[in-house]
mmCIF file of C-alpha atoms in Angstrom:
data_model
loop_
_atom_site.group_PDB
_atom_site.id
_atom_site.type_symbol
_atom_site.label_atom_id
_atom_site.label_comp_id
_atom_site.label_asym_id
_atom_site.label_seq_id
_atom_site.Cartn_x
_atom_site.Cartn_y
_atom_site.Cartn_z
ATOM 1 C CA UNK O 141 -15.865 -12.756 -30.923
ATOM 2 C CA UNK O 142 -15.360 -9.858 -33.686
ATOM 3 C CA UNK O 143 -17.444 -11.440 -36.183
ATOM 4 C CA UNK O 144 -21.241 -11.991 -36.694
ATOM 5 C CA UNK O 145 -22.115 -15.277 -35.730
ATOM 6 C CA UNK O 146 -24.450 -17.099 -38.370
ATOM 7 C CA UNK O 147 -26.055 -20.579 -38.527
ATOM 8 C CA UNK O 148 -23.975 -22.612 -40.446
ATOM 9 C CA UNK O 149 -25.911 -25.607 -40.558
ATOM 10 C CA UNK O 150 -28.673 -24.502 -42.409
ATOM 11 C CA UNK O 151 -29.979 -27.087 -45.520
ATOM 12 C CA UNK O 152 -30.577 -24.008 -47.102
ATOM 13 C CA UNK O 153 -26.757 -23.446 -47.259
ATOM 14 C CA UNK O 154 -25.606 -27.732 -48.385
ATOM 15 C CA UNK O 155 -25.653 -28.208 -45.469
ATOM 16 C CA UNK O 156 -26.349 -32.231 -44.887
ATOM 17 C CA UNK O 157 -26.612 -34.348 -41.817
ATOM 18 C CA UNK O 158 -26.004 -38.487 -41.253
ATOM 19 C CA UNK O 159 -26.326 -40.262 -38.235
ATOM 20 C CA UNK O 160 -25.593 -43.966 -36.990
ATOM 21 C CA UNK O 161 -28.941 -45.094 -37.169
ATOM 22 C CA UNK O 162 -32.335 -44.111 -37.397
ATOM 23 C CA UNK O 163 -35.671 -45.344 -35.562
ATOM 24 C CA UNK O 164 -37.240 -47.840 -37.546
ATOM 25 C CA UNK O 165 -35.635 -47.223 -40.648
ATOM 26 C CA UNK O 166 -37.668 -43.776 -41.248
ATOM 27 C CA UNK O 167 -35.982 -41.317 -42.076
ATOM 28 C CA UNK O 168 -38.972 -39.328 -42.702
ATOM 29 C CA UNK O 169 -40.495 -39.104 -39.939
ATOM 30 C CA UNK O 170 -36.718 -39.767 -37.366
ATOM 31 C CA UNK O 171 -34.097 -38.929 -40.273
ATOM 32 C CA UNK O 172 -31.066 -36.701 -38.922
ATOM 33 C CA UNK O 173 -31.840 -33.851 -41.371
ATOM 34 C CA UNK O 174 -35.161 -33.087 -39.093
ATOM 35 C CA UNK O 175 -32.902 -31.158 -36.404
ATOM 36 C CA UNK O 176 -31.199 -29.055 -38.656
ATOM 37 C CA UNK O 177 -34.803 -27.964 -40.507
ATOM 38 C CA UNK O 178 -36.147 -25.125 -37.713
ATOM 39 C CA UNK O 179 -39.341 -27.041 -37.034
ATOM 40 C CA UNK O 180 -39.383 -28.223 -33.071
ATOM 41 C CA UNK O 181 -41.834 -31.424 -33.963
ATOM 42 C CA UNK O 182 -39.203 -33.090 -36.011
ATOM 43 C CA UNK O 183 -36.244 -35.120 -34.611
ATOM 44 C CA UNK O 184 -33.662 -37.140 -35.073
ATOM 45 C CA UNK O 185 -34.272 -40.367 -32.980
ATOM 46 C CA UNK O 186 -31.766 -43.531 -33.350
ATOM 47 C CA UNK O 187 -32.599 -46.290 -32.974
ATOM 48 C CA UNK O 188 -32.009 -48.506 -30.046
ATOM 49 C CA UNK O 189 -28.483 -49.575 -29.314
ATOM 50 C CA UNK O 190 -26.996 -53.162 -29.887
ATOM 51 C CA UNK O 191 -25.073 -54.416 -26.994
ATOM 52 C CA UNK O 192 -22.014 -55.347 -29.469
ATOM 53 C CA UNK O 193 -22.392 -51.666 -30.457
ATOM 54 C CA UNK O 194 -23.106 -49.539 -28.399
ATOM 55 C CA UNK O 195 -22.200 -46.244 -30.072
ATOM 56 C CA UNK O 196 -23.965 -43.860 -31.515
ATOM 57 C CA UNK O 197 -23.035 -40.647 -33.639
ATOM 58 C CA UNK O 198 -24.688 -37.520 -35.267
ATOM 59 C CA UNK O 199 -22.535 -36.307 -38.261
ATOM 60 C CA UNK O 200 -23.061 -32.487 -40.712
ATOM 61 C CA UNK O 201 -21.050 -32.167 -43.389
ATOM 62 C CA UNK O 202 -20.910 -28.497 -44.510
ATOM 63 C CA UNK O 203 -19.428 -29.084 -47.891
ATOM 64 C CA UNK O 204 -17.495 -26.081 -47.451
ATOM 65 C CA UNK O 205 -14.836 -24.642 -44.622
ATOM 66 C CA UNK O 206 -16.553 -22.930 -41.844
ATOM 67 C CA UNK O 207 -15.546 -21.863 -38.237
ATOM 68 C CA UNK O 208 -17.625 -22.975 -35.488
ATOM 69 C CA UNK O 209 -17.752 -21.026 -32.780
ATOM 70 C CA UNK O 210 -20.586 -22.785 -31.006
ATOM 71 C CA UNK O 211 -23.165 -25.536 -30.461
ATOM 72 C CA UNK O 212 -26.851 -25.384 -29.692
ATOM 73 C CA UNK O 213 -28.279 -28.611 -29.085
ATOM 74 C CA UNK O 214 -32.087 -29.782 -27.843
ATOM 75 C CA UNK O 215 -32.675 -33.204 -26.928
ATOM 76 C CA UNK O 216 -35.321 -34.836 -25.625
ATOM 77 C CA UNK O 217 -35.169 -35.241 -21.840
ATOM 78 C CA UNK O 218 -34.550 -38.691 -21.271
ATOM 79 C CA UNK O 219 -33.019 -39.713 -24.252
ATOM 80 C CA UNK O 220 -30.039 -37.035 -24.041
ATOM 81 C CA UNK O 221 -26.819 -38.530 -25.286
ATOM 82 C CA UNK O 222 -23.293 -38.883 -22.919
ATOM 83 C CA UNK O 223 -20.026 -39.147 -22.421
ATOM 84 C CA UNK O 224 -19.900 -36.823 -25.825
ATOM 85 C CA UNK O 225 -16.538 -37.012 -28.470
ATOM 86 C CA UNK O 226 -16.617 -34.287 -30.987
ATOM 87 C CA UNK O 227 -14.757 -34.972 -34.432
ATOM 88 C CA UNK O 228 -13.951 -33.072 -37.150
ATOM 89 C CA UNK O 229 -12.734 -32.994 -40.561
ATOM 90 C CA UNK O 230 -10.642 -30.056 -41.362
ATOM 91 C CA UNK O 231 -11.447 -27.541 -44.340
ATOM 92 C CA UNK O 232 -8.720 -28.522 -46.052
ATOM 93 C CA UNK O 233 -10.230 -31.392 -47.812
ATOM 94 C CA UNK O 234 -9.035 -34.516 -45.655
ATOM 95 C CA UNK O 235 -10.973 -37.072 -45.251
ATOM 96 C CA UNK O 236 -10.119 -38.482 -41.867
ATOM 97 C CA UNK O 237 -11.391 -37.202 -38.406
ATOM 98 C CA UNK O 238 -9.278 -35.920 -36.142
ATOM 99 C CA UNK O 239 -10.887 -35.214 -32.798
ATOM 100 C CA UNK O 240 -11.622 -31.963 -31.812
ATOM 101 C CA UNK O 241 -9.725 -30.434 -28.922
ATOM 102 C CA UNK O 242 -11.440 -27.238 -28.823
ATOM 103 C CA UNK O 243 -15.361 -28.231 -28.560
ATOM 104 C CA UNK O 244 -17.078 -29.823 -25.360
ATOM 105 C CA UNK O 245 -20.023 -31.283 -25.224
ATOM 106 C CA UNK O 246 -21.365 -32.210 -21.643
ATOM 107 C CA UNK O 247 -24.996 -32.200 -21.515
ATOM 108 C CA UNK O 248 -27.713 -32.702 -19.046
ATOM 109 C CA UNK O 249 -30.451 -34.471 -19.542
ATOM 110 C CA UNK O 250 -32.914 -31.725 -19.658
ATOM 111 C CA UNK O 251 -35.527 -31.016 -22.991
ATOM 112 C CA UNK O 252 -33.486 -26.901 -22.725
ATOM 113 C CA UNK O 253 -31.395 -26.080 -25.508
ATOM 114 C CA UNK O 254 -28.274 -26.455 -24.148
ATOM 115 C CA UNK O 255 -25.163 -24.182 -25.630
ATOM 116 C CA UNK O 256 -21.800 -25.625 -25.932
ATOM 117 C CA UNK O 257 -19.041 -23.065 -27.162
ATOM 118 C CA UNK O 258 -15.900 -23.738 -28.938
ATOM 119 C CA UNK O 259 -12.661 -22.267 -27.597
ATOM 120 C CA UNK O 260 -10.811 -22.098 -31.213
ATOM 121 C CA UNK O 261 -9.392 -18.975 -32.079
ATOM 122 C CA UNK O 262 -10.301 -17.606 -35.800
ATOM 123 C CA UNK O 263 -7.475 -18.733 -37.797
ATOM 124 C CA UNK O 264 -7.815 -20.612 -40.913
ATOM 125 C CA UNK O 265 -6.400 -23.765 -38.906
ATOM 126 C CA UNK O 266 -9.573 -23.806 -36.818
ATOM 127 C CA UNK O 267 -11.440 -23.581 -40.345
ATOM 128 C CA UNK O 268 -13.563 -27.386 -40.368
ATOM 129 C CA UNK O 269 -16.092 -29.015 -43.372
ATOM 130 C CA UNK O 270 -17.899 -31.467 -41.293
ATOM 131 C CA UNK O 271 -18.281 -32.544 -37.850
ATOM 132 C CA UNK O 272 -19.372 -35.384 -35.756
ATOM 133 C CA UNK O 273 -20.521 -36.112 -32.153
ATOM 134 C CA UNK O 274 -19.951 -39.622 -30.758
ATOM 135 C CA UNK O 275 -22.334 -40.577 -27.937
ATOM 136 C CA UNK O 276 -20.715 -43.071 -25.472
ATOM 137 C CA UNK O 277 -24.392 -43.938 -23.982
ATOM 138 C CA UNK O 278 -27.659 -42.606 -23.365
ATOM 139 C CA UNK O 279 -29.614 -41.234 -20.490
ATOM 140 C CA UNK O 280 -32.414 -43.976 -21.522
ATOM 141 C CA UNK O 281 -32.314 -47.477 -20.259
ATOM 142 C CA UNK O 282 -32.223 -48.785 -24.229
ATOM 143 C CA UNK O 283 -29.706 -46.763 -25.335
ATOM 144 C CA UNK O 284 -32.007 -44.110 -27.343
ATOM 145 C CA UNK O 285 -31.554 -40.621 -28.611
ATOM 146 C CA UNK O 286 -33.709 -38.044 -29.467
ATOM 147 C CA UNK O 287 -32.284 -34.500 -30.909
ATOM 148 C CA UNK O 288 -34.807 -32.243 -31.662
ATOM 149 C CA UNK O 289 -32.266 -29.094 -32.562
ATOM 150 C CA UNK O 290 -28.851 -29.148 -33.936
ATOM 151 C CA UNK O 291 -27.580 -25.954 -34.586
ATOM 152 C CA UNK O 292 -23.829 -24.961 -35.959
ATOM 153 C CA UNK O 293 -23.120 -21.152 -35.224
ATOM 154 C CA UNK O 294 -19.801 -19.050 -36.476
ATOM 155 C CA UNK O 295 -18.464 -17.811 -39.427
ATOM 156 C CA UNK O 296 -17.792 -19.008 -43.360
#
């Protein structure tokens, strides 16, 4: 890629995070802005899946357009998330998600940071403001996830 990559999903930058649920309510201590932060004893832990509901999802909104050109993700091993969707909402101001044919996520269940790159070109009509991973299940037996890094790399 021509351009410098930079982290895109920085608070520092608007840069916000919501996610489908959060262990015990505390967002605090579990809340899904702790993996975008930079400090590797916070995470974002859901809570424990409902049988009539099964799904979980980890959302950033970027509150601008931005090209991702690549995912670096650290969960916790044995809690990893599966059977990954990735969504998107284009940086053209729509609200609806369309999914994302360009980004796979496929991870092991291993504590490494796992890198998961996008195969978008750089035109404007890969531009995106927010995007969300769907988790079909979880590598732990009550449906759990723990993400201790979520990083958003490529270019404003």
């Amino acid at each position: 890629m021509a351009a410098d990559l930079v982290r895109l999903s920085c608070t520092s930058k608007g840069t916000t995070a919501r996610a489908s649920s959060t262990w015990k309510h505390d967002t605090r201590k579990f809340g899904p802005l702790n993996p975008l932060n930079n400090n590797s004893e916070d995470a974002w832990k859901s809570a424990q899946s409902e049988e009539n509901d099964p799904l979980a999802y980890f959302e950033i909104d970027f509150h601008r357009p931005v090209q991702v050109s690549e995912l670096r993700i650290q969960f916790q091993g044995g809690f990893v998330g599966m059977d990954c969707i990735v969504y998107q909402k284009s940086g053209d101001g729509t609200t609806d998600w369309e999914e994302c044919e360009d980004l796979f996520v496929d991870p092991i269940d291993s504590n490494e940071v796992q890198t998961f790159e996008s195969e978008a070109d750089d035109s404007m009509s890969g531009k995106c403001s927010s995007l969300r991973i769907e988790f079909g299940r979880s590598t732990d037996f009550y449906g759990r996830i723990v993400i201790y890094t979520f990083e958003v790399w490529g270019t404003e």
